[in-house]
Amino acid sequence: MSQDTKDTNLNPSVIARETLKQLAILKISPTPDNYHKLYDQIAGNPENQISAITAKLLIELAKEFPRHTPTLLNCANSLEQAVNEKNWLKYKTALVKFATTENITINSTTLAVQAKVQSSQPDSGAIKQDNEISGYTGQLLDLLAQMLENIVAKQVNGETLAEEARSLASQVREIQNKPEMDQFIVHFQQFCVKLELSNQCEASLQQGLLKLLNLLMDSTAELLSEDQWIKKQLAKLKDTVSMPLDVQIIAQAEQYLKEIIQRQEIIKQSLGKARVTMRQMVTSLISNLEELSDATGEYQEKLEYYSEKINQVDEIEEINQLLAEIMQETNKVQKNIVNYRKDLVAARTEADAAQNQISLLETQLQEMGEKVHEDHLTGILNRRGFDNAYQREASCATRNNTPLCFALLDIDNFKLLNDTHGHHVGDNALCHLVEAVKETVRLEDVVSRYGGEEFAILLPNTALKEAIQTISRIRRYMTKKFFLHDNNRLLITFSGGVAQYHPGESQEDLFKRADGALYRAKKNGKNQIIAAD
């Protein structure tokens, strides 16, 4: 059909007559879909039009879309919003974005479908009578097949569900008419029910394992109630498993904890050796004291013997001989006492040294435990360490009625930096920001890596205006001191949101206010600091 048949100024009745006329001229079956398609073409309606059958399928897909991960949840919300607005272009965009995020490459099938659609326009001659699926619908169905085949099939647990997902992908590619579409919808709904049940079983299994782990940790803590360090480590582990788990964070924490455990084993071995040495010295000391006691007891018996002898003799020579023997025994005892005293002094010195070594090793062991609260890349506090610091500073601010501010910083365009220059450059950029923060903030301020490229700063005894000035100084420092990579200067900037703590406010609520300010800073062009409401 030529372009002159299209006129957006025609009224609906004229367009309807023209549509029926063209159906007859082109010898096209007068099905509802063919009628609506030709009607829209004649009326010059926008491309955001699909058949009722396709709309039904897309609505069902949005309802049954998996939601057990943040990425899937975001995509599901976008699809539902597009359905509510009846904006099918937006629906397509959401699916394409999701597929791109999961590294799915749209293959040549999509191009073939598009070419097929273009060749089937009325301008080129005819619309295929038996095909009730439009070109736009074909693209969406192909995206659905890609998602089932390359995402769902790879993420589900169990080969049975994976094989069913691949079978649905093959089925959706072969849809040519309404009965096939209806059959696919039924199979797809059944698959979604199975997928939901599988996710529920997996979640129940995880909860059961966590309960068993908590019981094990509780019983271990009871058995080792005298070991405070072990109890603290178990408490930290319980805090970790109670938080939402992320695979990457778990892997990173596991590697870091392995390094700490290795170092702790070395310290524990040295601590054990020091304690064994001290026990040996105590045993030796007791033995020396027993020998001294035996020697002095024997000396006392000899004195009594010589005393009786002296009373029994009258001759001076015999008395002198007895006195000489007494002096000899006395000198022997004195020498033994001097030797024992030297041994006691040496043992005391060694005991003091051993005790100092034990204290030093226990301090090092405690420091190793505290390393769990540090971020291994930047050396500042991690999320767990920040949570502990927040409880301390919030309590202090409430008790003393002093201001406390919370700043949330996020590096601008960090993903682009990683994609362009590599992750090692991204890591160096994070350290560059930490260096700028340390150069600017006070010793009493708490700095932590909150997650990824996001950093949190607690500023005790600081009002909102002063806190914004502090964070602004960090931003100016970053713009003046360029980040170097391969002798190339890269400008690293960040956006920030700052909120002042309200007495009694939870950490979650304070974070939400600062995060909202950070979002506005990003939306307004980045590289700026905004105060929270």
Short mmCIF file of C-alpha atoms in Angstrom, two decimals, residues 12-13 18 40 43 45 76 78 155 176 180 205-206 217 225-226 283 287 289 353 360 404 437 466 489 532:
data_model
loop_
_atom_site.label_atom_id
_atom_site.label_comp_id
_atom_site.label_asym_id
_atom_site.label_seq_id
_atom_site.Cartn_x
_atom_site.Cartn_y
_atom_site.Cartn_z
CA PRO A 12 -12.31 6.51 12.35
CA SER A 13 -15.19 5.54 10.05
CA GLU A 18 -10.33 2.00 3.93
CA ASP A 40 -3.01 1.20 12.58
CA ALA A 43 -4.21 5.66 10.59
CA ASN A 45 -0.62 5.09 14.65
CA ALA A 76 9.95 -7.53 37.19
CA SER A 78 9.96 -2.45 35.27
CA GLN A 155 20.16 -20.37 37.21
CA GLN A 176 2.80 -19.02 14.62
CA GLU A 180 0.12 -22.29 19.80
CA LEU A 205 16.79 -25.28 53.05
CA GLN A 206 19.00 -22.25 53.58
CA MET A 217 27.74 -21.93 67.47
CA SER A 225 32.75 -20.16 77.92
CA GLU A 226 36.12 -19.24 79.47
CA THR A 283 58.01 -27.11 88.17
CA SER A 287 61.71 -28.87 92.89
CA LEU A 289 62.33 -25.37 97.00
CA ALA A 353 59.84 -12.71 80.34
CA LEU A 360 52.29 -9.76 73.77
CA LEU A 404 26.55 13.51 64.86
CA VAL A 437 39.55 11.27 53.08
CA GLU A 466 30.20 21.72 59.18
CA ARG A 489 46.11 11.83 34.77
CA ALA A 532 19.51 15.15 53.45
#
